[in-house]
Amino acid sequence: MNRQYTQKELHEKLRIVEASSHVMHVSRSYAWYRLLAIWGVVWFVSYSVLWLGQVVRSWQILSLWTSGVVAAGAIGATLYIGRGQCSVVRGSGRVADVRLLRFWGAVVCGLTIMPALLYMLGLDMVTICFLIQPLMVSWLTGAVFVAVGVRYRHASEIWSGIAMLVIGAAAISMALPDRLLWLAVVGGGSMCVSALRWRYAAQKGRLTNA
Amino acid sequence: MLDPVIHPDTRLKIMTALVELGLGTSIAFSALQDTLGMTAGNLSVQARKLEQAGYVAITKSYQANKPVTYIGVTGQGEAAYRKYVATLKVILGM
């Protein structure tokens, strides 16, 4: 009975199985690359305005507030995209998406909003600057990203985490004077590049012979 | 013998995608259509054939007053798919 199938046909079937499996896996990550891109921009804007506050003393309060507003906008975008992502899938497979959204969002939101909230609660800039220094933020974010990436098997999270750990190590070893700006550019940039790499992988995996 | 219900390319793609999604999980029709790059009509016709064989379950519900159709693999469908892939590999000597 098996002779009715040609080797070429069967190999093609196997290729379809592998390609469909891959495209489904990647497409489920589609919303996450959008979140990663948003957070990359948020990271860049937040730390850029904090850096401006450091350079221009009169902008100190304004920069903290601006950071807070930008982060709040990002939370809204995260919830909107996350809600859309979670609504297309039902059942047990949805749980991981929801967990990832909450965990990832909470960690990055916390790190971005924390300085503004602490300032409003009366902490002085010296203490806040310690909390937002590149080494601490980069390493903490990097460790969390790697942990979440490993837990949920998201390669982009793992690579972003590794990038953040490297940024932290480089920041302290190079002892750059404008660390906040450097953190803004490299941190935000690595997230955006990671998001683009993710998008490229997703598009590359899309089936063309449907 | 390879399962003739799963064997056509389009149905194989649908089954693979749904098995990858997992048993007990369903996906919105439009999302699956977008993922596999298929037309609504083609997906609908092929999904109906899989449903008739008992391989997939199609359910309708409402979200924000809009009708949404979900599709997910059944236990029978997952077993048939795994058997299909295993048979395919045996024939190919893998």
Short mmCIF file of C-alpha atoms in Angstrom, two decimals:
data_model
loop_
_atom_site.label_atom_id
_atom_site.label_comp_id
_atom_site.label_asym_id
_atom_site.label_seq_id
_atom_site.Cartn_x
_atom_site.Cartn_y
_atom_site.Cartn_z
CA MET A 1 0.00 0.00 0.00
CA ASN A 2 2.88 2.32 0.77
CA ARG A 3 4.10 2.22 -2.82
CA GLN A 4 1.42 4.68 -3.84
CA TYR A 5 3.45 7.44 -2.15
CA THR A 6 6.61 8.74 -3.76
CA GLN A 7 9.64 9.48 -1.59
CA LYS A 8 9.47 13.10 -2.71
CA GLU A 9 5.85 13.38 -1.62
CA LEU A 10 6.54 11.88 1.80
CA HIS A 11 9.56 14.09 2.38
CA GLU A 12 7.36 17.06 1.47
CA LYS A 13 4.78 15.92 4.05
CA LEU A 14 7.47 15.74 6.69
CA ARG A 15 8.66 19.20 5.75
CA ILE A 16 5.10 20.50 6.11
CA VAL A 17 4.86 18.95 9.57
CA GLU A 18 8.11 20.58 10.69
CA ALA A 19 7.30 23.95 9.11
CA SER A 20 3.73 24.10 10.48
CA SER A 21 4.93 23.16 13.93
CA HIS A 22 7.57 25.88 13.78
CA VAL A 23 5.23 28.56 12.44
CA MET A 24 2.65 27.85 15.15
CA HIS A 25 5.29 28.05 17.84
CA VAL A 26 6.66 31.32 16.49
CA SER A 27 3.28 32.94 15.84
CA ARG A 28 2.31 32.47 19.46
CA SER A 29 5.28 34.65 20.31
CA TYR A 30 4.19 37.40 17.90
CA ALA A 31 2.61 39.61 20.58
CA TRP A 32 5.69 39.30 22.76
CA TYR A 33 7.98 40.87 20.17
CA ARG A 34 5.61 43.83 20.03
CA LEU A 35 5.79 44.12 23.81
CA LEU A 36 9.55 43.85 23.69
CA ALA A 37 9.70 46.66 21.12
CA ILE A 38 7.40 48.87 23.24
CA TRP A 39 9.48 48.25 26.33
CA GLY A 40 12.65 48.97 24.38
CA VAL A 41 11.31 52.40 23.47
CA VAL A 42 10.03 52.97 27.02
CA TRP A 43 13.40 52.00 28.44
CA PHE A 44 15.16 54.42 26.09
CA VAL A 45 12.80 57.36 26.76
CA SER A 46 12.67 56.80 30.54
CA TYR A 47 16.41 56.65 31.04
CA SER A 48 17.03 59.44 28.55
CA VAL A 49 14.82 61.84 30.49
CA LEU A 50 16.39 60.71 33.76
CA TRP A 51 19.77 61.47 32.23
CA LEU A 52 18.49 64.91 31.17
CA GLY A 53 17.38 65.46 34.77
CA GLN A 54 20.90 64.66 35.90
CA VAL A 55 22.49 67.02 33.39
CA VAL A 56 20.03 69.92 33.78
CA ARG A 57 19.30 70.24 37.51
CA SER A 58 16.10 72.25 37.00
CA TRP A 59 14.65 69.35 34.98
CA GLN A 60 15.13 66.84 37.79
CA ILE A 61 11.48 66.67 38.91
CA LEU A 62 10.15 66.99 35.38
CA SER A 63 12.30 64.09 34.17
CA LEU A 64 11.04 61.79 36.94
CA TRP A 65 7.44 62.66 36.17
CA THR A 66 8.00 62.18 32.44
CA SER A 67 9.51 58.77 33.12
CA GLY A 68 6.46 57.87 35.17
CA VAL A 69 4.03 59.01 32.46
CA VAL A 70 5.93 57.09 29.76
CA ALA A 71 5.93 53.96 31.92
CA ALA A 72 2.20 54.32 32.62
CA GLY A 73 1.55 54.55 28.89
CA ALA A 74 3.60 51.41 28.37
CA ILE A 75 1.58 49.55 31.01
CA GLY A 76 -1.58 50.46 29.10
CA ALA A 77 -0.07 49.19 25.84
CA THR A 78 1.10 45.99 27.57
CA LEU A 79 -2.36 45.29 28.93
CA TYR A 80 -3.97 46.03 25.55
CA ILE A 81 -1.63 43.75 23.59
CA GLY A 82 -1.65 41.09 26.30
CA ARG A 83 -5.44 41.06 26.39
CA GLY A 84 -5.54 40.62 22.61
CA GLN A 85 -2.96 37.82 22.76
CA CYS A 86 -4.78 35.99 25.52
CA SER A 87 -8.18 36.31 23.81
CA VAL A 88 -7.22 34.36 20.66
CA VAL A 89 -6.29 31.26 22.64
CA ARG A 90 -8.53 29.41 25.08
CA GLY A 91 -7.91 26.48 27.38
CA SER A 92 -4.83 25.21 29.18
CA GLY A 93 -2.37 26.64 26.61
CA ARG A 94 -3.49 30.16 27.51
CA VAL A 95 -2.16 29.90 31.07
CA ALA A 96 1.51 30.29 30.12
CA ASP A 97 0.74 33.43 28.08
CA VAL A 98 -1.13 35.04 30.96
CA ARG A 99 1.58 34.16 33.47
CA LEU A 100 4.30 35.48 31.19
CA LEU A 101 2.42 38.72 30.57
CA ARG A 102 1.85 39.39 34.27
CA PHE A 103 5.34 38.41 35.39
CA TRP A 104 7.25 40.18 32.62
CA GLY A 105 5.06 43.28 32.78
CA ALA A 106 5.23 43.57 36.56
CA VAL A 107 9.01 43.28 36.68
CA VAL A 108 9.73 45.85 33.98
CA CYS A 109 6.97 48.20 35.19
CA GLY A 110 8.37 48.00 38.70
CA LEU A 111 11.89 48.81 37.57
CA THR A 112 10.75 51.74 35.46
CA ILE A 113 8.24 53.29 37.86
CA MET A 114 10.18 52.62 41.06
CA PRO A 115 12.45 55.70 40.89
CA ALA A 116 9.51 58.07 40.29
CA LEU A 117 7.44 56.56 43.12
CA LEU A 118 10.35 56.63 45.57
CA TYR A 119 11.02 60.26 44.73
CA MET A 120 7.37 61.14 45.33
CA LEU A 121 7.53 59.30 48.67
CA GLY A 122 10.30 61.65 49.75
CA LEU A 123 13.52 59.73 49.09
CA ASP A 124 16.43 61.89 48.00
CA MET A 125 18.02 61.64 44.58
CA VAL A 126 21.22 60.06 45.93
CA THR A 127 19.29 57.00 47.16
CA ILE A 128 17.20 56.83 44.01
CA CYS A 129 20.24 57.11 41.77
CA PHE A 130 21.72 54.14 43.58
CA LEU A 131 18.60 52.10 42.77
CA ILE A 132 18.62 53.05 39.11
CA GLN A 133 22.34 52.80 38.54
CA PRO A 134 23.17 50.77 35.39
CA LEU A 135 24.88 47.91 37.16
CA MET A 136 22.01 47.15 39.52
CA VAL A 137 19.18 47.63 37.03
CA SER A 138 20.97 45.79 34.24
CA TRP A 139 21.89 42.81 36.34
CA LEU A 140 18.51 42.58 38.06
CA THR A 141 16.61 42.89 34.77
CA GLY A 142 19.02 40.52 33.05
CA ALA A 143 18.66 37.86 35.73
CA VAL A 144 14.85 38.12 35.65
CA PHE A 145 14.72 38.02 31.84
CA VAL A 146 16.93 34.94 31.70
CA ALA A 147 14.87 33.21 34.41
CA VAL A 148 11.56 34.00 32.66
CA GLY A 149 13.00 33.04 29.26
CA VAL A 150 14.21 29.68 30.55
CA ARG A 151 10.97 29.05 32.42
CA TYR A 152 8.75 29.77 29.41
CA ARG A 153 11.23 28.77 26.68
CA HIS A 154 11.31 32.22 25.07
CA ALA A 155 14.62 32.62 23.27
CA SER A 156 14.26 36.40 22.89
CA GLU A 157 13.85 36.83 26.64
CA ILE A 158 16.97 34.78 27.26
CA TRP A 159 19.01 36.82 24.73
CA SER A 160 17.69 40.12 26.13
CA GLY A 161 18.61 38.95 29.63
CA ILE A 162 22.12 38.01 28.55
CA ALA A 163 22.47 41.39 26.79
CA MET A 164 21.42 43.20 29.98
CA LEU A 165 23.90 41.21 32.08
CA VAL A 166 26.67 42.11 29.62
CA ILE A 167 25.58 45.78 29.67
CA GLY A 168 25.81 45.82 33.46
CA ALA A 169 29.26 44.26 33.43
CA ALA A 170 30.46 46.61 30.70
CA ALA A 171 29.03 49.68 32.48
CA ILE A 172 31.05 49.07 35.62
CA SER A 173 34.22 47.95 33.88
CA MET A 174 34.24 50.86 31.42
CA ALA A 175 33.17 53.38 34.10
CA LEU A 176 31.45 55.63 31.58
CA PRO A 177 30.53 59.10 32.89
CA ASP A 178 27.04 59.32 31.32
CA ARG A 179 25.80 55.94 32.44
CA LEU A 180 22.10 56.76 32.31
CA LEU A 181 22.28 57.81 28.68
CA TRP A 182 24.44 54.81 27.86
CA LEU A 183 21.95 52.55 29.64
CA ALA A 184 19.10 54.20 27.74
CA VAL A 185 20.69 53.66 24.33
CA VAL A 186 22.15 50.19 24.81
CA GLY A 187 19.35 48.77 26.99
CA GLY A 188 16.50 50.11 24.86
CA GLY A 189 18.43 49.29 21.70
CA SER A 190 19.06 45.68 22.71
CA MET A 191 15.34 45.18 23.39
CA CYS A 192 14.35 46.70 20.04
CA VAL A 193 16.98 44.68 18.16
CA SER A 194 15.81 41.55 19.96
CA ALA A 195 12.21 42.33 18.97
CA LEU A 196 13.22 42.83 15.32
CA ARG A 197 15.19 39.58 15.34
CA TRP A 198 12.10 37.85 16.73
CA ARG A 199 9.88 39.37 14.04
CA TYR A 200 12.34 38.34 11.32
CA ALA A 201 12.40 34.77 12.62
CA ALA A 202 8.60 34.70 12.68
CA GLN A 203 8.31 35.95 9.11
CA LYS A 204 10.99 33.56 7.90
CA GLY A 205 9.11 30.65 9.44
CA ARG A 206 5.81 31.55 7.76
CA LEU A 207 4.56 28.93 5.30
CA THR A 208 4.47 30.07 1.69
CA ASN A 209 2.75 27.17 -0.02
CA ALA A 210 -0.57 27.23 1.86
CA MET B 1 -1.24 3.23 5.54
CA LEU B 2 -1.29 6.99 6.03
CA ASP B 3 -4.55 8.45 7.31
CA PRO B 4 -6.33 9.89 4.22
CA VAL B 5 -8.19 12.44 6.35
CA ILE B 6 -4.94 14.06 7.54
CA HIS B 7 -2.86 13.42 4.39
CA PRO B 8 -3.82 16.47 2.23
CA ASP B 9 -1.34 19.34 2.74
CA THR B 10 -3.81 21.85 4.13
CA ARG B 11 -5.31 19.45 6.67
CA LEU B 12 -1.84 18.30 7.68
CA LYS B 13 -0.89 21.92 8.37
CA ILE B 14 -4.04 22.49 10.43
CA MET B 15 -3.54 19.32 12.45
CA THR B 16 0.16 20.05 13.07
CA ALA B 17 -0.62 23.59 14.23
CA LEU B 18 -3.38 22.42 16.56
CA VAL B 19 -1.33 19.58 18.03
CA GLU B 20 1.52 22.05 18.59
CA LEU B 21 -1.00 24.27 20.42
CA GLY B 22 -1.86 21.33 22.66
CA LEU B 23 -4.79 19.18 23.67
CA GLY B 24 -7.38 21.13 25.65
CA THR B 25 -6.38 24.41 24.01
CA SER B 26 -8.25 26.07 21.17
CA ILE B 27 -7.40 29.04 18.97
CA ALA B 28 -9.59 31.63 17.27
CA PHE B 29 -10.29 30.73 13.64
CA SER B 30 -9.01 34.08 12.40
CA ALA B 31 -5.75 33.68 14.34
CA LEU B 32 -5.17 30.20 12.89
CA GLN B 33 -5.99 31.49 9.42
CA ASP B 34 -3.45 34.28 9.84
CA THR B 35 -0.82 31.95 11.28
CA LEU B 36 -1.05 29.42 8.46
CA GLY B 37 -1.57 32.04 5.76
CA MET B 38 -4.76 30.37 4.51
CA THR B 39 -7.96 31.87 3.15
CA ALA B 40 -11.04 31.79 5.39
CA GLY B 41 -12.93 29.65 2.90
CA ASN B 42 -10.19 27.05 2.52
CA LEU B 43 -9.61 26.80 6.27
CA SER B 44 -13.34 26.51 6.91
CA VAL B 45 -13.84 23.70 4.37
CA GLN B 46 -10.84 21.67 5.55
CA ALA B 47 -11.66 22.22 9.23
CA ARG B 48 -15.19 20.90 8.66
CA LYS B 49 -13.76 17.69 7.15
CA LEU B 50 -11.49 17.24 10.16
CA GLU B 51 -14.43 17.94 12.46
CA GLN B 52 -16.55 15.31 10.67
CA ALA B 53 -13.77 12.79 11.32
CA GLY B 54 -13.80 13.77 14.99
CA TYR B 55 -10.22 15.11 14.86
CA VAL B 56 -10.99 18.71 15.76
CA ALA B 57 -13.65 20.45 17.82
CA ILE B 58 -15.15 23.71 16.59
CA THR B 59 -16.97 25.91 19.09
CA LYS B 60 -18.55 29.32 18.82
CA SER B 61 -18.68 31.98 21.50
CA TYR B 62 -18.98 35.75 21.90
CA GLN B 63 -16.36 38.30 22.84
CA ALA B 64 -17.46 41.90 23.28
CA ASN B 65 -20.70 41.04 21.44
CA LYS B 66 -18.73 39.70 18.46
CA PRO B 67 -19.01 36.04 17.43
CA VAL B 68 -15.69 34.18 17.64
CA THR B 69 -15.13 30.64 16.37
CA TYR B 70 -12.52 28.52 18.15
CA ILE B 71 -10.90 25.35 16.90
CA GLY B 72 -8.89 22.80 18.86
CA VAL B 73 -7.63 19.25 18.43
CA THR B 74 -9.50 16.38 20.11
CA GLY B 75 -7.91 13.38 21.84
CA GLN B 76 -8.85 11.22 18.88
CA GLY B 77 -7.35 13.76 16.51
CA GLU B 78 -4.09 14.00 18.42
CA ALA B 79 -3.73 10.22 18.48
CA ALA B 80 -4.46 10.00 14.73
CA TYR B 81 -1.95 12.75 14.00
CA ARG B 82 0.82 11.12 16.06
CA LYS B 83 0.12 7.81 14.36
CA TYR B 84 0.28 9.57 10.96
CA VAL B 85 3.67 11.16 11.70
CA ALA B 86 5.04 7.91 13.16
CA THR B 87 3.89 5.95 10.07
CA LEU B 88 5.38 8.62 7.80
CA LYS B 89 8.76 8.28 9.53
CA VAL B 90 8.60 4.48 9.37
CA ILE B 91 7.95 4.58 5.62
CA LEU B 92 10.82 7.02 5.16
CA GLY B 93 13.04 4.79 7.28
CA MET B 94 13.70 7.49 9.91
#
